[in-house]
Tab-separated table of C-alpha atoms and ligand atoms in Angstrom:
chain	number	residue	atom	x	y	z
A	25	MET	CA	93.128	133.869	121.969
A	26	ALA	CA	92.657	130.450	123.568
A	27	LYS	CA	94.849	129.178	126.414
A	28	ILE	CA	96.369	126.090	124.824
A	29	GLY	CA	98.174	123.120	126.354
A	30	PHE	CA	100.533	121.261	124.004
A	31	VAL	CA	101.825	117.773	124.889
A	32	GLY	CA	104.502	116.076	122.739
A	33	LEU	CA	107.297	118.318	121.506
A	34	GLY	CA	109.136	116.105	119.021
A	35	ILE	CA	109.953	116.672	115.351
A	36	MET	CA	106.387	117.799	114.595
A	37	GLY	CA	105.168	119.172	117.942
A	38	ARG	CA	107.952	121.745	118.307
A	39	PRO	CA	107.312	123.707	115.094
A	40	MET	CA	103.532	123.287	115.398
A	41	SER	CA	103.500	124.714	118.932
A	42	LYS	CA	105.807	127.558	117.874
A	43	ASN	CA	103.352	128.518	115.112
A	44	LEU	CA	100.622	128.819	117.767
A	45	LEU	CA	102.901	131.091	119.831
A	46	LYS	CA	103.590	133.228	116.737
A	47	ALA	CA	99.817	133.539	116.212
A	48	GLY	CA	99.526	135.084	119.707
A	49	HIS	CA	98.184	132.153	121.739
A	50	SER	CA	99.448	131.563	125.280
A	51	LEU	CA	100.839	128.051	125.593
A	52	VAL	CA	101.622	125.600	128.407
A	53	VAL	CA	103.769	122.761	127.077
A	54	TYR	CA	104.869	119.338	128.318
A	55	ASP	CA	107.001	116.439	127.100
A	56	VAL	CA	108.576	113.544	128.985
A	57	VAL	CA	111.900	114.579	127.356
A	58	PRO	CA	113.054	117.991	128.692
A	59	ALA	CA	114.851	119.092	125.467
A	60	GLY	CA	111.579	119.750	123.629
A	61	VAL	CA	110.182	121.736	126.571
A	62	ALA	CA	113.352	123.871	126.779
A	63	ASP	CA	113.150	124.637	123.056
A	64	VAL	CA	109.502	125.758	123.086
A	65	THR	CA	109.671	127.646	126.418
A	66	ALA	CA	112.634	129.592	124.963
A	67	ALA	CA	110.198	130.682	122.235
A	68	GLY	CA	107.720	132.005	124.836
A	69	ALA	CA	105.672	129.066	126.182
A	70	GLN	CA	105.210	128.195	129.865
A	71	SER	CA	106.293	124.805	131.117
A	72	GLY	CA	103.747	122.311	132.500
A	73	ALA	CA	104.706	119.913	135.315
A	74	SER	CA	102.811	116.959	133.771
A	75	CYS	CA	100.085	116.179	131.258
A	76	ALA	CA	97.504	116.733	134.044
A	77	ASP	CA	98.985	120.106	135.064
A	78	THR	CA	99.159	121.206	131.414
A	79	ALA	CA	95.497	120.295	130.925
A	80	ALA	CA	94.396	121.969	134.177
A	81	ARG	CA	95.846	125.278	132.916
A	82	SER	CA	94.279	125.097	129.417
A	83	GLU	CA	90.942	125.431	127.598
A	84	LEU	CA	92.222	123.435	124.631
A	85	VAL	CA	94.794	120.615	124.859
A	86	ILE	CA	96.682	119.441	121.755
A	87	THR	CA	98.654	116.192	121.795
A	88	MET	CA	101.298	115.173	119.199
A	89	LEU	CA	102.672	111.798	120.278
A	90	PRO	CA	104.253	108.806	118.485
A	91	ASP	CA	101.470	106.158	118.566
A	92	GLY	CA	98.382	104.842	120.347
A	93	PRO	CA	100.090	103.487	123.506
A	94	GLU	CA	101.697	106.900	124.170
A	95	VAL	CA	98.353	108.652	123.574
A	96	GLU	CA	96.615	106.292	126.031
A	97	THR	CA	99.343	106.897	128.653
A	98	ALA	CA	99.333	110.687	128.206
A	99	MET	CA	95.526	110.919	128.175
A	100	LEU	CA	94.283	108.161	130.490
A	101	GLY	CA	97.299	107.200	132.639
A	102	PRO	CA	98.262	108.496	136.090
A	103	GLY	CA	99.058	112.220	135.825
A	104	GLY	CA	97.404	112.199	132.403
A	105	VAL	CA	95.399	114.878	130.617
A	106	LEU	CA	92.054	113.563	131.896
A	107	GLU	CA	93.212	113.888	135.523
A	108	GLY	CA	93.654	117.622	135.061
A	109	ALA	CA	91.080	118.590	132.409
A	110	LYS	CA	87.913	120.382	133.527
A	111	ALA	CA	84.500	119.641	131.969
A	112	GLY	CA	84.222	121.727	128.790
A	113	THR	CA	87.903	121.356	127.879
A	114	ILE	CA	88.543	120.332	124.260
A	115	VAL	CA	91.274	117.783	123.489
A	116	VAL	CA	92.645	117.540	119.935
A	117	ASP	CA	94.931	114.553	119.367
A	118	MET	CA	97.041	115.222	116.264
A	119	SER	CA	99.100	112.002	116.503
A	120	SER	CA	98.741	109.379	113.743
A	121	ILE	CA	97.227	106.447	115.646
A	122	SER	CA	94.658	103.684	115.245
A	123	PRO	CA	91.117	105.069	114.911
A	124	LEU	CA	90.103	102.411	117.453
A	125	VAL	CA	92.305	104.112	120.072
A	126	SER	CA	90.865	107.533	119.121
A	127	GLN	CA	87.374	106.181	119.796
A	128	LYS	CA	88.432	104.633	123.122
A	129	VAL	CA	90.035	107.901	124.296
A	130	ALA	CA	87.004	109.918	123.107
A	131	GLU	CA	84.712	107.732	125.239
A	132	ALA	CA	86.866	108.317	128.325
A	133	CYS	CA	86.808	112.066	127.573
A	134	ALA	CA	83.024	112.092	127.183
A	135	ALA	CA	82.650	110.463	130.627
A	136	LYS	CA	84.370	113.582	132.086
A	137	GLY	CA	82.511	116.119	129.926
A	138	VAL	CA	85.632	116.688	127.803
A	139	GLU	CA	85.263	117.034	124.018
A	140	PHE	CA	87.651	115.132	121.716
A	141	LEU	CA	88.759	115.421	118.097
A	142	ASP	CA	91.305	113.254	116.286
A	143	ALA	CA	93.242	115.431	113.856
A	144	PRO	CA	96.321	113.726	112.350
A	145	VAL	CA	98.427	115.577	109.829
A	146	SER	CA	100.187	115.005	106.545
A	147	GLY	CA	103.151	116.988	105.272
A	148	GLY	CA	106.076	116.250	107.581
A	149	GLU	CA	108.504	118.600	109.298
A	150	PRO	CA	108.886	121.182	106.471
A	151	LYS	CA	105.128	121.798	106.370
A	152	ALA	CA	104.953	121.771	110.182
A	153	ILE	CA	107.538	124.579	110.134
A	154	ASP	CA	105.726	126.518	107.378
A	155	GLY	CA	102.300	126.021	108.996
A	156	THR	CA	101.014	124.387	105.815
A	157	LEU	CA	100.117	120.884	107.045
A	158	ALA	CA	97.070	119.004	105.743
A	159	ILE	CA	94.958	118.297	108.854
A	160	MET	CA	92.267	115.570	108.747
A	161	CYS	CA	89.745	115.757	111.582
A	162	GLY	CA	87.179	113.434	113.146
A	163	GLY	CA	84.586	114.562	115.679
A	164	LYS	CA	81.492	116.695	116.235
A	165	LYS	CA	80.962	119.559	113.778
A	166	GLU	CA	80.358	122.117	116.580
A	167	VAL	CA	83.657	121.159	118.279
A	168	PHE	CA	85.490	121.261	114.935
A	169	ASP	CA	84.102	124.745	114.226
A	170	LYS	CA	85.439	125.988	117.587
A	171	VAL	CA	89.005	124.718	117.078
A	172	ALA	CA	89.360	125.134	113.284
A	173	PRO	CA	90.770	128.709	113.600
A	174	VAL	CA	93.542	127.349	115.874
A	175	LEU	CA	94.264	124.394	113.571
A	176	GLN	CA	94.495	126.814	110.620
A	177	LYS	CA	97.557	128.364	112.312
A	178	MET	CA	99.316	124.998	111.792
A	179	GLY	CA	97.817	123.869	108.487
A	180	SER	CA	96.699	125.246	105.150
A	181	SER	CA	94.070	122.521	104.702
A	182	VAL	CA	91.841	121.621	107.674
A	183	THR	CA	89.023	119.179	106.860
A	184	LEU	CA	86.366	117.462	108.968
A	185	THR	CA	86.016	113.999	107.404
A	186	GLY	CA	83.470	112.412	109.807
A	187	PRO	CA	82.908	111.404	113.471
A	188	VAL	CA	85.706	110.592	115.978
A	189	GLY	CA	88.202	108.210	114.317
A	190	ALA	CA	87.520	109.559	110.818
A	191	GLY	CA	90.626	111.759	110.893
A	192	ASN	CA	92.828	108.722	111.514
A	193	VAL	CA	90.956	106.583	108.960
A	194	THR	CA	91.671	109.348	106.410
A	195	LYS	CA	95.322	109.509	107.464
A	196	LEU	CA	95.655	105.708	107.159
A	197	ALA	CA	94.078	105.866	103.681
A	198	ASN	CA	96.698	108.494	102.803
A	199	GLN	CA	99.516	106.303	104.139
A	200	ILE	CA	98.281	103.239	102.197
A	201	MET	CA	98.304	105.199	98.930
A	202	VAL	CA	101.764	106.655	99.575
A	203	ALA	CA	103.413	103.329	100.541
A	204	CYS	CA	101.905	101.366	97.640
A	205	ASN	CA	102.851	104.176	95.250
A	206	ILE	CA	106.482	104.060	96.390
A	207	ALA	CA	106.592	100.261	96.091
A	208	ALA	CA	105.094	100.349	92.572
A	209	MET	CA	107.543	103.097	91.591
A	210	GLY	CA	110.363	100.871	92.886
A	211	GLU	CA	109.301	97.899	90.751
A	212	ALA	CA	108.967	100.132	87.688
A	213	LEU	CA	112.381	101.766	88.094
A	214	VAL	CA	114.144	98.469	88.898
A	215	LEU	CA	112.737	96.949	85.703
A	216	ALA	CA	113.759	99.974	83.631
A	217	THR	CA	117.266	100.015	85.116
A	218	ARG	CA	117.775	96.269	84.528
A	219	ALA	CA	116.658	96.832	80.906
A	220	GLY	CA	119.575	99.258	80.567
A	221	LEU	CA	117.523	102.462	80.656
A	222	ASP	CA	118.460	105.585	82.624
A	223	PRO	CA	115.836	105.801	85.432
A	224	GLU	CA	115.972	109.594	85.333
A	225	VAL	CA	115.015	109.568	81.637
A	226	VAL	CA	112.183	107.113	82.394
A	227	PHE	CA	110.956	109.280	85.299
A	228	ASN	CA	110.935	112.391	83.092
A	229	ALA	CA	109.126	110.490	80.327
A	230	VAL	CA	106.255	109.251	82.517
A	231	LYS	CA	105.767	112.023	85.086
A	232	GLY	CA	103.425	114.056	82.872
A	233	GLY	CA	101.213	111.041	82.071
A	234	LEU	CA	98.724	109.018	84.085
A	235	ALA	CA	101.472	107.453	86.253
A	236	GLY	CA	102.602	110.912	87.351
A	237	SER	CA	101.955	111.763	91.024
A	238	THR	CA	103.103	113.916	93.914
A	239	VAL	CA	104.718	110.801	95.377
A	240	LEU	CA	106.606	110.095	92.136
A	241	ASN	CA	107.807	113.705	91.842
A	242	ALA	CA	108.989	113.786	95.464
A	243	LYS	CA	110.493	110.317	95.779
A	244	ALA	CA	111.905	109.262	92.383
A	245	PRO	CA	114.619	111.980	92.447
A	246	MET	CA	115.590	110.894	95.982
A	247	VAL	CA	115.995	107.263	94.892
A	248	ILE	CA	117.890	108.137	91.696
A	249	SER	CA	120.309	110.380	93.647
A	250	ARG	CA	120.543	107.758	96.466
A	251	ASN	CA	119.431	110.302	99.078
A	252	PHE	CA	117.419	108.503	101.772
A	253	LYS	CA	117.658	111.239	104.428
A	254	PRO	CA	114.220	111.424	106.165
A	255	GLY	CA	111.598	113.042	105.391
A	256	PHE	CA	109.284	110.434	106.726
A	257	ARG	CA	110.930	107.485	108.411
A	258	ILE	CA	110.458	103.817	107.446
A	259	LYS	CA	109.620	102.951	111.081
A	260	LEU	CA	106.780	105.521	111.278
A	261	HIS	CA	105.297	104.289	108.010
A	262	GLN	CA	105.495	100.676	109.272
A	263	LYS	CA	103.568	101.793	112.367
A	264	ASP	CA	100.902	103.498	110.233
A	265	LEU	CA	100.373	100.444	108.008
A	266	ARG	CA	100.205	98.195	111.065
A	267	ASN	CA	97.444	100.469	112.414
A	268	ALA	CA	95.718	100.323	109.001
A	269	LEU	CA	95.773	96.511	109.077
A	270	LEU	CA	94.474	96.388	112.673
A	271	ALA	CA	91.630	98.772	111.780
A	272	ALA	CA	90.899	96.775	108.616
A	273	GLU	CA	90.782	93.523	110.565
A	274	SER	CA	88.268	95.007	113.009
A	275	MET	CA	86.052	95.825	110.009
A	276	LYS	CA	86.722	92.498	108.215
A	277	VAL	CA	88.390	94.253	105.279
A	278	SER	CA	91.193	92.592	103.308
A	279	LEU	CA	94.068	94.901	102.273
A	280	PRO	CA	96.571	92.690	100.409
A	281	PHE	CA	98.799	95.471	99.030
A	282	THR	CA	98.934	97.222	102.410
A	283	ALA	CA	99.926	93.938	104.082
A	284	LEU	CA	102.704	93.391	101.550
A	285	ALA	CA	104.031	96.950	101.938
A	286	GLN	CA	103.900	96.629	105.748
A	287	GLN	CA	105.954	93.412	105.569
A	288	MET	CA	108.528	95.133	103.330
A	289	LEU	CA	108.786	97.998	105.836
A	290	MET	CA	109.234	95.509	108.692
A	291	ALA	CA	112.004	93.717	106.800
A	292	LEU	CA	113.734	97.051	106.096
A	293	MET	CA	113.610	97.911	109.815
A	294	ASN	CA	115.249	94.545	110.586
A	295	ASP	CA	117.867	95.448	107.978
A	296	GLY	CA	118.793	98.580	109.991
A	297	LYS	CA	116.918	100.985	107.687
A	298	GLY	CA	114.145	102.099	110.079
A	299	ASP	CA	115.422	105.672	110.230
A	300	LEU	CA	115.800	106.085	106.464
A	301	ASP	CA	113.217	107.941	104.386
A	302	HIS	CA	110.314	105.750	103.221
A	303	SER	CA	111.558	106.156	99.637
A	304	ALA	CA	114.025	103.422	100.720
A	305	ILE	CA	111.140	100.927	100.247
A	306	VAL	CA	112.663	100.780	96.762
A	307	THR	CA	115.812	99.151	98.205
A	308	PHE	CA	113.740	96.093	99.173
A	309	ILE	CA	112.851	95.554	95.500
A	310	GLU	CA	116.396	96.398	94.387
A	311	ASP	CA	117.779	93.705	96.719
A	312	MET	CA	115.496	91.075	95.166
A	313	ALA	CA	116.774	92.037	91.682
A	314	GLY	CA	120.404	92.595	92.695
A	315	ILE	CA	120.475	96.039	91.057
A	316	GLU	CA	120.456	99.692	92.171
A	317	VAL	CA	118.261	102.385	90.632
A	318	LYS	CA	120.622	105.244	89.898
A	319	LYS	CA	121.666	107.542	87.083
A	320	GLN	CA	123.008	105.623	84.104
A	321	ALA	CA	126.186	107.728	84.024
A	322	ALA	CA	126.891	106.827	87.663
A	323	THR	CA	126.208	103.145	86.890
A	324	GLN	CA	128.680	103.168	84.024
A	325	GLY	CA	131.276	105.365	85.698
B	27	NAD	P1	108.582	112.305	117.766
B	27	NAD	O1	108.915	110.951	118.283
B	27	NAD	O2	109.651	113.189	117.232
B	27	NAD	O3	107.826	113.158	118.937
B	27	NAD	C1	106.947	112.601	119.864
B	27	NAD	C2	107.176	113.263	121.220
B	27	NAD	O4	106.242	112.726	122.167
B	27	NAD	C3	108.574	113.001	121.789
B	27	NAD	O5	109.206	114.247	122.079
B	27	NAD	C4	108.298	112.195	123.052
B	27	NAD	O6	109.218	112.460	124.119
B	27	NAD	C5	106.902	112.648	123.421
B	27	NAD	N1	106.170	111.730	124.303
B	27	NAD	C6	106.069	110.384	124.212
B	27	NAD	N2	105.279	109.901	125.195
B	27	NAD	C7	104.879	110.977	125.931
B	27	NAD	C8	104.044	111.138	127.073
B	27	NAD	N3	103.459	110.087	127.664
B	27	NAD	N4	103.856	112.390	127.559
B	27	NAD	C9	104.432	113.448	126.969
B	27	NAD	N5	105.227	113.371	125.890
B	27	NAD	C10	105.451	112.144	125.371
B	27	NAD	O7	107.429	112.084	116.688
B	27	NAD	P2	106.985	113.102	115.513
B	27	NAD	O8	107.795	112.858	114.309
B	27	NAD	O9	106.850	114.471	116.091
B	27	NAD	O10	105.540	112.489	115.162
B	27	NAD	C11	104.414	112.672	116.005
B	27	NAD	C12	103.210	112.040	115.308
B	27	NAD	O11	102.998	112.695	114.042
B	27	NAD	C13	103.382	110.539	114.996
B	27	NAD	O12	102.161	109.887	115.192
B	27	NAD	C14	103.781	110.531	113.516
B	27	NAD	O13	103.399	109.332	112.854
B	27	NAD	C15	102.997	111.730	113.000
B	27	NAD	N6	103.565	112.348	111.795
B	27	NAD	C16	104.901	112.548	111.683
B	27	NAD	C17	105.435	113.119	110.526
B	27	NAD	C18	106.921	113.308	110.363
B	27	NAD	O14	107.360	113.573	109.216
B	27	NAD	N7	107.711	113.231	111.406
B	27	NAD	C19	104.577	113.490	109.478
B	27	NAD	C20	103.197	113.339	109.630
B	27	NAD	C21	102.694	112.756	110.808
């Protein structure tokens, strides 16, 4: 059982680190906010004094942080992971960040003899709790093979998709498809509702055909019942699409639908909806039509 350091004990990091404890690993954990540390130490982890101290006491360091700037601070900043990590340590960053930042951090790691994988996840809090996340990894095959058994304690699908940065490119591709799917679903249901149809009937009619999808099955019922409790927050999805556009620009790739969806998400954040589920993208399209997608009975009654 590896000695693991875990940095970043938020919505995702807490249940993920607890699954490693349940699997029998010994854990040293750290977060700048003490509440997360208290929660995971109560489940059996030891507390680290800083990112550097956590890394110094570990063979494998996992980070689960909000975005690239936090990863750079926690890894490269004063008191960061690279101050404490010995040569031979493996760092796995599971945050969803720009692949360009993953590559920058990997280079700094390599200069100290530290191995690095980027390994963002899909699935959200329920799958983090169940240990059934989809984990998309970028890095060297021999490093991936060493850490895959640990990652399998947190995810049911663990895939190496290419060199460092490939995990985050895969995650961004995932986020593009999900956001554009929700926006297209919104346009479709707004049109159907304005035409006087019950959106639930329309959803049931199309879900078995080519337009059917996991996104449609998960999000259409939320919209129709007006339940926008997150799930996955608007502000996190905005961050992911911004990272997708920055990565695309660096490769001279044009992503018009992604840009449009990112602008909708930005507008929704300015409208005070940043903490709603991303299914609330539909409300942007509803506002332009002046209509709400909801059950016909509720509309009439
Ligand atoms: P979160 O904000 O709940 O947790 C992040 C934690 O990092 C916080 O506890 C924060 O205090 C800590 N932190 C920030 N800077 C730090 C530093 N320098 N040192 C130590 N700790 C620091 O975020 P989350 O929802 O757990 O998401 C983490 C990552 O996973 C994000 O990149 C997100 O996009 C991604 N993700 C989230 C979900 C989801 O449904 N929440 C799903 C898939 C992927």
